[in-house]
């Protein structure tokens, strides 16, 4: 029998002490009756650090809802549990840091923290870092909301999961310890990463494995997924993540990733307007990814790059890509630039099913699908036969000589697509059903006769149809209107105040306008002296509208009247469009 040395016996002794003597303690924000050792809510500490000061390894601290304004210095084996990610807040925006420290929380070996928010000042913070878990082992971080924390996490041997990182610079950095270590970073939601999602540190001669998987990430214009180390002891995995650009940012200032050694980037979805691309300097396996509308994939790509079994759509195509890569519309459940709406599951007829690297298996042991729900961290689900995508970017153009209207729209690239159904009516935003059906076509344009002479209105909508007979939702409405003064096309998706008609008027006027998307619309009518005759304000969906107003009914004199249209963002209340036109009343 092998004898245990003294250090092994000491570790066993400490482990037994932790499990035998562990205590649950409580901290309640603003509690007027704190009594050590804080073992009930009635006697709970009013300070997290006061409670920690009476703890021993193995203790658990429960935090109430509320705000705590203090730095936290943990002890080994301690667990801190909040009352919910948004209910319990540690706010260091105005806290004076102890010494030269810049972190909110300092963890220790075998410690954990869950279910709370960490917050710092938005501008010029003295404390700008979240959790310091560097050079430690067996650390757990879960369900934490990092609110404007510039540098949320530094860790060595840790599991970080189910957390939200809101506006960070470098989200995760690794630091060496005197033993092999691993960081698991998964199921997190990163909203705007300014610099790196992951930045590696020194290995200190020890093997290091970092696995980032099943995260949703939005990158700022300087953001990149990683800048990993040059050491051959580093192994970095980036798998089953969804990577998006932040709003309409164009990424052309920094790499999409700086890849140095032993890196695997597999089964991810990249949907980002990136015009700089990856820098790949070392061994990198880049397989089974979807690149959707990525203008440039590589700035530098060394001999160590294996780029295979990827799906590219409207993305950077290079002559050296081999035949295992496919150029195809991916047919995922939902593709959008809004992180919470992206769904990377594949539809029933997607060309990406079973098209991945044969050496990588899905959870059901079949050949890997391409994309974020295939591969080692993928999921088992049913390939749904969804309706086709909605036709977009409708444009309408009139030919006065031929008395025709030319309608164009973007093509549908789904492999099971069949044709388009066109519908028409004389009312804007009409319901596109069988009673309004006009024709079926496989083309992306149609030349139609103007269906009236003189004054009139006509509107169109389009639906896609697939091989199974399913119809998409109807497109936006486009229309053509001829008024008493001028004719204009309503095929542009824009904010616009059109000419008022009839003008001059003997009484009533019609104010035609279009709004690009759901907005708050304000219409104000003045007389020549500046007196407000009418003011309306209401939220409307995108589309074409007409507002009628009876000037004569207000018993006003002949003369000039001013019409002001203002369109505001309904959420932010910001003015996004304003235009003035005049109307003339002739009695």
Coordinates of C-alpha atoms in Angstrom, one line a residue:
X1 CA 0.0 0.0 0.0
X2 CA 1.3 3.4 -0.9
X3 CA 1.9 5.8 2.0
X4 CA 0.5 9.3 2.0
X5 CA 2.9 12.1 2.4
X6 CA 2.4 15.0 4.8
X7 CA 1.0 17.4 2.2
X8 CA -1.6 14.9 1.0
X9 CA -2.7 14.4 4.6
X10 CA -3.0 18.1 5.1
X11 CA -5.2 18.5 2.0
X12 CA -7.5 15.7 3.2
X13 CA -7.7 17.3 6.7
X14 CA -8.7 20.7 5.2
X15 CA -11.3 19.0 3.0
X16 CA -12.8 17.2 6.0
X17 CA -12.9 20.5 8.0
X18 CA -14.6 22.3 5.1
X19 CA -17.4 19.7 4.9
X20 CA -17.9 19.2 8.6
X21 CA -17.9 22.8 9.8
X22 CA -19.4 24.7 6.8
X23 CA -22.0 27.3 7.8
X24 CA -24.7 29.2 5.9
X25 CA -24.6 32.9 6.6
X26 CA -26.7 35.9 5.4
X27 CA -26.2 39.5 4.2
X28 CA -29.1 41.9 3.9
X29 CA -28.7 45.3 2.4
X30 CA -29.5 48.0 5.0
X31 CA -30.3 45.5 7.8
X32 CA -30.5 47.5 11.1
X33 CA -29.9 44.5 13.3
X34 CA -26.7 42.8 12.1
X35 CA -25.4 40.3 14.7
X36 CA -22.4 38.0 14.1
X37 CA -22.1 35.2 13.1
X38 CA -25.0 36.3 10.7
X39 CA -26.7 32.9 10.6
X40 CA -30.2 34.1 9.9
X41 CA -31.9 36.8 7.9
X42 CA -33.0 38.6 11.1
X43 CA -29.3 38.9 12.2
X44 CA -27.9 39.2 8.7
X45 CA -24.8 41.3 8.1
X46 CA -25.3 44.7 6.4
X47 CA -21.9 44.2 4.6
X48 CA -20.6 41.4 2.5
X49 CA -17.0 41.9 3.7
X50 CA -18.1 41.9 7.4
X51 CA -19.7 38.5 6.8
X52 CA -16.7 37.1 5.0
X53 CA -14.5 38.2 8.0
X54 CA -16.3 35.7 10.2
X55 CA -16.4 32.9 7.6
X56 CA -14.2 29.8 7.3
X57 CA -13.5 27.8 4.2
X58 CA -16.6 25.9 3.0
X59 CA -19.1 28.5 4.2
X60 CA -21.9 29.8 1.9
X61 CA -23.2 33.4 2.0
X62 CA -26.6 34.3 0.7
X63 CA -27.2 37.9 -0.3
X64 CA -30.5 39.7 -0.2
X65 CA -31.8 41.9 -3.1
X66 CA -30.5 45.4 -3.0
X67 CA -27.3 47.4 -3.6
X68 CA -24.0 46.8 -1.9
X69 CA -21.3 49.4 -2.4
X70 CA -18.0 47.7 -1.4
X71 CA -15.1 45.7 -2.7
X72 CA -15.2 42.0 -1.8
X73 CA -12.2 39.9 -0.7
X74 CA -13.1 36.2 -0.5
X75 CA -11.5 33.3 1.3
X76 CA -10.7 29.8 -0.1
X77 CA -13.7 27.5 -0.5
X78 CA -16.3 30.3 0.0
X79 CA -19.5 30.4 -2.0
X80 CA -21.5 33.7 -2.5
X81 CA -25.0 33.5 -3.9
X82 CA -27.1 36.5 -4.8
X83 CA -30.9 36.9 -4.9
X84 CA -30.9 37.0 -8.7
X85 CA -28.9 38.5 -11.5
X86 CA -30.7 41.8 -11.5
X87 CA -31.9 41.8 -7.9
X88 CA -28.5 41.8 -6.1
X89 CA -26.1 44.5 -7.2
X90 CA -22.5 45.1 -6.1
X91 CA -22.0 48.7 -7.3
X92 CA -18.5 50.2 -7.1
X93 CA -19.2 53.2 -9.2
X94 CA -18.4 55.5 -6.3
X95 CA -16.3 53.2 -4.1
X96 CA -12.8 54.3 -3.3
X97 CA -10.6 51.3 -4.1
X98 CA -8.3 49.8 -1.4
X99 CA -4.8 50.6 -2.3
X100 CA -4.0 50.1 -6.0
X101 CA -6.7 47.5 -6.5
X102 CA -9.0 47.9 -9.4
X103 CA -11.3 44.8 -9.1
X104 CA -14.7 44.5 -7.5
X105 CA -14.2 40.9 -6.3
X106 CA -11.0 39.0 -5.4
X107 CA -11.7 35.3 -5.4
X108 CA -9.6 32.5 -3.8
X109 CA -9.1 28.8 -4.6
X110 CA -12.2 26.6 -4.8
X111 CA -14.5 29.7 -4.4
X112 CA -17.7 30.5 -6.4
X113 CA -20.0 33.4 -7.0
X114 CA -23.4 33.4 -8.6
X115 CA -26.6 35.3 -9.3
X116 CA -25.8 39.0 -9.0
X117 CA -24.8 42.2 -10.9
X118 CA -21.3 43.8 -10.8
X119 CA -21.4 47.5 -11.7
X120 CA -18.8 50.2 -12.2
X121 CA -18.9 53.9 -13.3
X122 CA -19.6 54.3 -17.0
X123 CA -17.2 57.3 -17.3
X124 CA -13.6 57.4 -15.9
X125 CA -14.0 54.6 -13.3
X126 CA -11.5 54.1 -10.5
X127 CA -12.6 50.5 -10.3
X128 CA -12.9 49.1 -13.8
X129 CA -12.3 45.4 -13.5
X130 CA -14.8 42.7 -12.3
X131 CA -13.4 39.5 -10.8
X132 CA -9.8 38.7 -10.1
X133 CA -9.3 34.9 -10.2
X134 CA -5.8 34.9 -11.5
X135 CA -3.4 32.1 -10.3
X136 CA -6.2 30.2 -8.6
X137 CA -7.7 26.8 -9.0
X138 CA -11.3 25.5 -9.2
X139 CA -13.1 28.8 -9.4
X140 CA -16.7 29.0 -10.6
X141 CA -18.5 32.1 -11.9
X142 CA -22.2 31.7 -12.9
X143 CA -25.2 34.0 -13.7
X144 CA -23.3 37.3 -13.3
X145 CA -24.3 40.5 -15.1
X146 CA -21.2 42.5 -15.7
X147 CA -22.6 46.0 -16.2
X148 CA -20.1 48.3 -18.1
X149 CA -17.2 46.5 -16.5
X150 CA -14.2 47.1 -18.8
X151 CA -12.2 44.0 -17.8
X152 CA -14.7 41.6 -16.4
X153 CA -12.6 38.5 -15.7
X154 CA -9.0 37.3 -15.1
X155 CA -8.7 33.6 -14.4
X156 CA -6.5 30.5 -14.6
X157 CA -8.4 27.4 -13.7
X158 CA -12.1 28.3 -13.8
X159 CA -15.6 27.6 -15.1
X160 CA -17.5 30.8 -16.3
X161 CA -21.1 30.2 -17.5
X162 CA -24.5 31.7 -18.1
X163 CA -23.4 35.3 -17.6
X164 CA -24.0 38.6 -19.4
X165 CA -21.1 40.9 -20.3
X166 CA -22.5 44.3 -21.2
X167 CA -19.9 46.7 -22.9
X168 CA -16.6 45.2 -22.0
X169 CA -13.1 45.9 -23.4
X170 CA -11.3 42.6 -22.9
X171 CA -13.8 40.1 -21.6
X172 CA -11.6 37.2 -20.4
X173 CA -7.8 37.0 -19.8
X174 CA -5.9 34.0 -18.6
X175 CA -3.0 33.9 -16.2
X176 CA -0.5 31.0 -15.4
X177 CA -0.3 28.8 -12.3
X178 CA 2.2 26.2 -11.2
X179 CA 0.2 23.3 -12.8
X180 CA -1.7 22.5 -16.0
X181 CA -5.0 24.5 -16.1
X182 CA -8.2 24.8 -18.0
X183 CA -10.8 27.6 -18.5
X184 CA -14.3 26.7 -19.6
X185 CA -16.3 29.7 -20.9
X186 CA -19.7 28.8 -22.1
X187 CA -23.4 29.8 -22.5
X188 CA -22.5 33.5 -22.0
X189 CA -23.9 36.5 -23.7
X190 CA -21.5 39.2 -24.7
X191 CA -23.0 42.6 -25.8
X192 CA -20.3 44.8 -27.5
X193 CA -16.8 43.6 -27.0
X194 CA -14.4 46.5 -27.5
X195 CA -11.2 44.6 -27.9
X196 CA -10.8 40.9 -27.3
X197 CA -13.2 38.2 -26.1
X198 CA -10.2 36.2 -24.9
X199 CA -6.7 37.5 -24.4
X200 CA -4.1 34.9 -23.3
X201 CA -1.4 35.4 -20.7
X202 CA 1.9 33.6 -19.9
X203 CA 1.8 29.8 -19.6
X204 CA 4.6 29.7 -17.0
X205 CA 5.7 26.4 -18.7
X206 CA 2.5 24.7 -17.9
X207 CA -0.1 23.3 -20.5
X208 CA -3.1 25.5 -20.8
X209 CA -6.5 24.7 -22.4
X210 CA -9.1 27.4 -23.0
X211 CA -12.5 26.3 -24.3
X212 CA -15.0 29.0 -25.4
X213 CA -18.2 27.5 -26.6
X214 CA -22.0 28.1 -27.0
X215 CA -21.7 31.9 -26.5
X216 CA -23.4 34.7 -28.3
X217 CA -21.0 37.5 -29.0
X218 CA -21.4 41.0 -30.6
X219 CA -18.1 42.7 -31.5
X220 CA -17.5 46.4 -31.6
X221 CA -15.5 47.9 -34.5
X222 CA -12.2 47.1 -32.8
X223 CA -13.3 43.8 -31.4
X224 CA -11.9 40.3 -32.1
X225 CA -12.7 36.9 -30.8
X226 CA -9.2 36.2 -29.5
X227 CA -5.6 37.0 -29.3
X228 CA -4.0 33.8 -28.0
X229 CA -0.4 33.1 -27.0
X230 CA 2.6 32.1 -29.1
X231 CA 3.5 29.2 -26.7
X232 CA 3.0 25.7 -28.0
X233 CA 1.6 24.9 -24.6
X234 CA -1.6 26.9 -25.3
X235 CA -4.6 25.1 -26.8
X236 CA -7.6 27.3 -27.6
X237 CA -11.0 26.0 -28.7
X238 CA -13.6 28.3 -30.1
X239 CA -16.7 26.2 -30.8
X240 CA -20.4 26.5 -31.4
X241 CA -20.5 30.3 -30.9
X242 CA -22.5 32.9 -32.7
X243 CA -20.5 36.0 -33.6
X244 CA -22.2 39.2 -34.8
X245 CA -21.3 42.8 -35.5
X246 CA -22.7 45.5 -33.2
X247 CA -25.5 47.3 -35.0
X248 CA -24.1 48.7 -38.2
X249 CA -20.4 48.9 -37.2
X250 CA -17.9 48.2 -40.0
X251 CA -15.0 46.3 -38.7
X252 CA -11.9 47.3 -40.5
X253 CA -9.5 48.4 -37.8
X254 CA -8.4 45.1 -36.1
X255 CA -8.4 41.4 -36.9
X256 CA -11.4 39.2 -36.5
X257 CA -9.0 37.1 -34.5
X258 CA -5.2 36.9 -34.0
X259 CA -4.4 33.1 -34.1
X260 CA -1.0 32.0 -33.0
X261 CA -0.8 28.4 -31.9
X262 CA -2.9 25.2 -31.6
X263 CA -6.3 26.7 -32.2
X264 CA -9.6 25.1 -33.2
X265 CA -12.4 27.3 -34.6
X266 CA -15.3 24.9 -35.4
X267 CA -19.0 25.0 -35.7
X268 CA -19.5 28.7 -35.3
X269 CA -21.7 31.2 -37.0
X270 CA -20.1 34.5 -38.1
X271 CA -22.4 37.2 -39.3
X272 CA -20.4 40.4 -39.2
X273 CA -19.4 43.2 -41.7
X274 CA -15.7 42.5 -41.3
X275 CA -13.2 44.1 -43.8
X276 CA -10.0 43.1 -42.0
X277 CA -10.2 39.4 -41.4
X278 CA -8.3 36.9 -39.4
X279 CA -4.5 36.9 -38.8
X280 CA -3.4 33.3 -38.7
X281 CA 0.2 32.7 -37.7
X282 CA 0.2 29.1 -36.3
X283 CA -1.7 25.8 -36.4
X284 CA -5.4 26.5 -36.8
X285 CA -8.2 24.2 -37.7
X286 CA -11.1 26.2 -39.0
X287 CA -13.9 23.7 -40.0
X288 CA -17.7 23.5 -40.0
X289 CA -18.3 27.3 -39.7
X290 CA -21.0 29.4 -41.3
X291 CA -19.6 32.7 -42.7
X292 CA -22.6 34.9 -43.6
X293 CA -22.0 38.2 -45.3
X294 CA -18.4 38.5 -44.1
X295 CA -16.6 40.6 -46.7
X296 CA -13.1 39.6 -45.7
X297 CA -12.0 36.4 -43.9
X298 CA -8.2 36.6 -43.9
X299 CA -5.6 39.3 -43.8
X300 CA -2.8 36.9 -43.2
X301 CA -3.1 33.1 -43.4
X302 CA 0.0 30.9 -42.8
X303 CA 0.7 27.3 -43.9
X304 CA -0.7 26.0 -40.6
X305 CA -4.3 26.9 -41.5
X306 CA -6.8 24.1 -42.3
X307 CA -9.8 25.7 -43.8
X308 CA -12.4 23.0 -44.7
X309 CA -16.0 22.1 -44.5
X310 CA -17.2 25.6 -44.1
X311 CA -20.3 27.2 -45.6
X312 CA -19.9 30.7 -47.1
X313 CA -22.7 33.0 -48.2
X314 CA -21.9 36.4 -49.7
X315 CA -18.5 36.1 -48.0
X316 CA -14.8 36.3 -48.9
X317 CA -14.0 33.6 -51.5
X318 CA -10.4 32.6 -52.1
X319 CA -8.9 30.5 -54.9
X320 CA -7.2 28.2 -52.4
X321 CA -10.4 27.1 -50.6
X322 CA -10.8 23.4 -51.3
X323 CA -13.9 21.6 -52.5
X324 CA -15.0 20.6 -49.0
X325 CA -16.2 24.2 -48.5
X326 CA -19.6 25.0 -49.9
X327 CA -21.1 28.2 -51.2
X328 CA -24.7 28.1 -50.2
X329 CA -27.5 29.9 -48.5
X330 CA -27.4 28.3 -45.0
X331 CA -31.2 28.0 -44.4
X332 CA -31.1 28.5 -40.6
X333 CA -34.2 29.0 -38.5
X334 CA -33.6 32.8 -38.3
X335 CA -30.8 35.0 -39.3
X336 CA -30.7 38.6 -38.1
X337 CA -28.2 41.1 -36.7
X338 CA -30.2 41.2 -33.4
X339 CA -28.4 38.7 -31.0
X340 CA -31.5 37.5 -29.1
X341 CA -33.3 36.7 -32.4
X342 CA -30.6 34.6 -34.1
X343 CA -31.4 30.9 -34.3
X344 CA -28.7 28.8 -35.9
X345 CA -30.7 25.6 -36.1
X346 CA -31.0 24.2 -39.7
X347 CA -34.2 23.9 -41.6
X348 CA -35.2 20.5 -43.1
X349 CA -33.8 21.2 -46.6
X350 CA -30.6 23.0 -45.6
X351 CA -27.6 22.0 -47.6
X352 CA -25.5 22.2 -44.4
X353 CA -27.0 19.1 -42.9
X354 CA -24.4 16.3 -42.6
X355 CA -22.0 18.4 -44.7
X356 CA -19.4 19.0 -42.0
X357 CA -16.1 17.4 -41.2
X358 CA -16.6 13.6 -41.1
X359 CA -14.1 13.5 -38.2
X360 CA -16.5 15.6 -36.1
X361 CA -19.8 14.1 -34.9
X362 CA -23.1 15.6 -33.8
X363 CA -24.5 14.7 -30.4
X364 CA -26.6 11.9 -32.1
X365 CA -23.3 10.4 -33.5
X366 CA -24.1 11.3 -37.1
X367 CA -21.8 13.3 -39.3
X368 CA -21.5 16.9 -38.1
X369 CA -23.8 19.6 -39.5
X370 CA -22.2 22.9 -40.4
X371 CA -23.0 25.7 -38.0
X372 CA -23.4 26.4 -34.3
X373 CA -25.8 23.6 -33.5
X374 CA -23.7 20.9 -35.0
X375 CA -20.5 19.3 -33.7
X376 CA -19.4 18.4 -30.2
X377 CA -21.4 21.1 -28.4
X378 CA -24.4 20.9 -30.8
X379 CA -27.9 19.8 -30.0
X380 CA -30.4 17.2 -31.0
X381 CA -33.5 18.7 -32.6
X382 CA -36.0 18.3 -35.4
X383 CA -35.2 19.8 -38.8
X384 CA -38.3 21.8 -39.2
X385 CA -39.8 22.6 -42.6
X386 CA -40.4 26.3 -42.1
X387 CA -42.2 28.6 -44.5
X388 CA -39.9 30.4 -47.0
X389 CA -38.3 33.7 -46.2
X390 CA -40.2 36.9 -46.8
X391 CA -39.3 38.8 -50.0
X392 CA -37.4 42.0 -49.2
X393 CA -36.2 45.3 -50.8
X394 CA -39.2 45.8 -53.1
X395 CA -38.8 48.7 -55.6
X396 CA -41.5 50.1 -57.9
X397 CA -40.8 52.3 -60.9
X398 CA -43.3 53.9 -63.3
X399 CA -42.9 54.2 -67.0
X400 CA -45.3 57.1 -68.0
X401 CA -44.8 56.5 -71.7
X402 CA -45.7 52.8 -71.7
X403 CA -48.2 53.3 -68.8
X404 CA -46.5 50.4 -66.9
X405 CA -45.1 49.7 -63.5
X406 CA -41.9 47.7 -63.0
X407 CA -41.7 45.9 -59.7
X408 CA -38.4 44.4 -58.5
X409 CA -37.3 42.5 -55.3
X410 CA -34.4 40.5 -53.9
X411 CA -34.2 36.8 -54.9
X412 CA -34.9 33.9 -52.6
X413 CA -31.9 31.5 -52.4
X414 CA -33.5 28.7 -50.4
X415 CA -33.0 25.3 -52.1
X416 CA -36.7 24.4 -51.8
X417 CA -37.9 27.7 -53.2
X418 CA -40.5 27.5 -56.1
X419 CA -42.1 30.8 -57.0
X420 CA -43.5 34.2 -55.9
X421 CA -47.1 35.2 -55.4
X422 CA -48.0 38.8 -56.2
X423 CA -51.0 40.5 -54.6
X424 CA -52.6 43.9 -55.2
X425 CA -55.2 46.2 -53.7
X426 CA -56.1 49.9 -53.6
X427 CA -55.5 50.1 -49.8
X428 CA -52.0 50.4 -48.2
X429 CA -51.0 47.6 -45.8
X430 CA -53.7 45.3 -47.1
X431 CA -54.0 41.6 -46.2
X432 CA -52.4 39.5 -48.9
X433 CA -54.9 36.6 -49.3
X434 CA -56.4 34.8 -52.1
X435 CA -58.9 37.5 -52.8
X436 CA -56.1 39.9 -53.7
X437 CA -54.0 37.4 -55.7
X438 CA -52.7 38.8 -59.0
X439 CA -50.1 36.4 -60.5
X440 CA -47.4 33.8 -59.9
X441 CA -43.8 34.1 -61.2
X442 CA -40.4 32.6 -60.6
X443 CA -38.7 35.9 -61.7
X444 CA -37.6 38.7 -59.3
X445 CA -39.4 41.3 -61.3
X446 CA -42.7 42.0 -63.0
X447 CA -43.9 44.6 -65.5
X448 CA -47.5 45.5 -64.7
X449 CA -50.0 47.8 -66.4
X450 CA -51.1 50.9 -64.5
X451 CA -54.6 49.7 -63.6
X452 CA -56.3 53.1 -63.8
X453 CA -56.4 56.3 -65.8
X454 CA -56.4 59.8 -64.3
X455 CA -56.2 59.8 -60.5
X456 CA -55.9 56.6 -58.4
X457 CA -53.9 54.3 -56.2
X458 CA -52.5 50.8 -56.4
X459 CA -50.5 48.8 -53.9
X460 CA -48.5 45.5 -54.1
X461 CA -47.2 42.8 -51.8
X462 CA -45.3 39.6 -52.5
X463 CA -45.1 36.2 -50.8
X464 CA -42.6 33.4 -51.4
X465 CA -43.8 29.8 -52.1
X466 CA -41.7 26.7 -51.6
X467 CA -41.8 23.2 -53.2
X468 CA -44.0 21.9 -50.3
X469 CA -46.6 24.6 -51.0
X470 CA -45.8 26.7 -47.9
X471 CA -46.2 30.5 -48.3
X472 CA -44.1 33.1 -46.5
X473 CA -45.6 36.1 -44.7
X474 CA -46.3 39.0 -46.9
X475 CA -43.7 41.5 -47.8
X476 CA -43.9 45.2 -47.1
X477 CA -46.3 47.2 -49.2
X478 CA -45.2 49.3 -52.2
X479 CA -47.6 51.5 -54.1
X480 CA -48.2 54.0 -56.9
X481 CA -50.4 57.0 -56.3
X482 CA -51.6 59.7 -58.8
X483 CA -53.0 62.8 -57.1
X484 CA -54.5 66.0 -58.4
X485 CA -51.1 67.7 -58.4
X486 CA -48.4 65.1 -59.1
X487 CA -47.8 61.4 -59.2
X488 CA -45.3 59.6 -57.1
X489 CA -44.1 56.1 -56.4
X490 CA -44.3 54.5 -52.9
X491 CA -41.7 51.9 -53.6
X492 CA -39.0 53.3 -51.4
X493 CA -38.6 52.3 -47.8
X494 CA -38.1 55.8 -46.4
X495 CA -39.4 58.6 -44.3
X496 CA -41.1 61.1 -46.6
X497 CA -43.7 63.9 -46.6
X498 CA -45.3 64.0 -50.1
X499 CA -47.1 67.0 -51.7
X500 CA -50.3 68.0 -50.1
X501 CA -53.4 67.8 -52.2
X502 CA -55.6 69.4 -53.4
X503 CA -53.4 72.5 -53.2
X504 CA -54.8 75.2 -53.5
X505 CA -57.8 73.9 -51.7
X506 CA -61.4 75.2 -51.1
X507 CA -61.5 73.5 -47.7
X508 CA -60.1 70.0 -47.0
X509 CA -56.5 69.0 -47.5
X510 CA -54.9 65.5 -47.7
X511 CA -51.4 65.1 -46.2
X512 CA -49.7 62.0 -47.6
X513 CA -46.6 60.6 -46.0
X514 CA -44.6 57.4 -45.6
X515 CA -42.7 56.1 -42.6
X516 CA -39.8 53.7 -42.9
X517 CA -40.6 51.6 -39.8
X518 CA -42.6 51.7 -36.6
X519 CA -42.3 55.3 -35.4
X520 CA -44.0 58.1 -33.5
X521 CA -45.6 60.5 -36.0
X522 CA -46.4 64.1 -35.1
X523 CA -48.3 66.4 -37.5
X524 CA -48.7 70.1 -36.7
X525 CA -50.6 72.6 -38.7
X526 CA -50.0 76.4 -38.3
X527 CA -51.5 79.5 -39.8
X528 CA -49.3 82.2 -41.2
X529 CA -49.2 83.9 -37.8
X530 CA -47.7 80.8 -36.1
X531 CA -51.0 79.8 -34.3
X532 CA -51.3 76.0 -33.9
X533 CA -54.5 74.9 -35.5
X534 CA -54.0 71.1 -35.2
X535 CA -51.5 68.9 -33.5
X536 CA -51.6 65.0 -33.5
X537 CA -49.1 62.5 -32.2
X538 CA -49.4 58.7 -32.4
X539 CA -47.3 55.6 -33.0
X540 CA -47.7 53.9 -36.4
X541 CA -46.3 50.9 -38.1
X542 CA -44.1 51.4 -41.2
X543 CA -46.1 52.2 -44.4
X544 CA -48.0 54.9 -46.3
X545 CA -50.6 57.1 -44.7
X546 CA -52.9 60.0 -45.4
X547 CA -54.1 62.5 -42.9
X548 CA -57.2 64.7 -43.8
X549 CA -57.7 68.1 -42.3
X550 CA -60.6 70.6 -43.0
X551 CA -59.1 74.1 -42.9
X552 CA -62.4 75.7 -43.9
X553 CA -64.2 73.9 -41.1
X554 CA -62.1 75.9 -38.7
X555 CA -63.6 79.1 -40.2
X556 CA -60.1 80.3 -41.2
X557 CA -59.5 83.0 -43.8
X558 CA -57.9 82.5 -47.2
X559 CA -54.2 82.3 -47.1
X560 CA -51.1 80.2 -46.5
X561 CA -51.0 77.4 -43.9
X562 CA -48.0 75.4 -42.8
X563 CA -47.9 71.7 -42.3
X564 CA -45.1 70.2 -40.2
X565 CA -44.4 66.4 -40.2
X566 CA -42.0 65.0 -37.5
X567 CA -41.0 61.3 -37.2
X568 CA -39.5 60.2 -33.9
X569 CA -37.9 56.9 -32.7
X570 CA -40.6 55.5 -30.4
X571 CA -38.2 54.1 -27.9
X572 CA -35.6 56.8 -27.5
X573 CA -37.9 59.8 -28.4
X574 CA -35.2 61.1 -30.8
X575 CA -36.3 63.1 -33.9
X576 CA -35.2 61.3 -37.0
X577 CA -37.1 63.1 -39.8
X578 CA -38.7 66.6 -40.1
X579 CA -40.2 68.4 -43.1
X580 CA -42.5 71.3 -43.8
X581 CA -44.9 72.0 -46.7
X582 CA -47.4 74.7 -47.3
X583 CA -51.1 74.6 -48.3
X584 CA -53.1 77.5 -49.7
X585 CA -56.8 78.0 -48.8
X586 CA -58.9 79.8 -51.4
X587 CA -62.5 80.5 -50.5

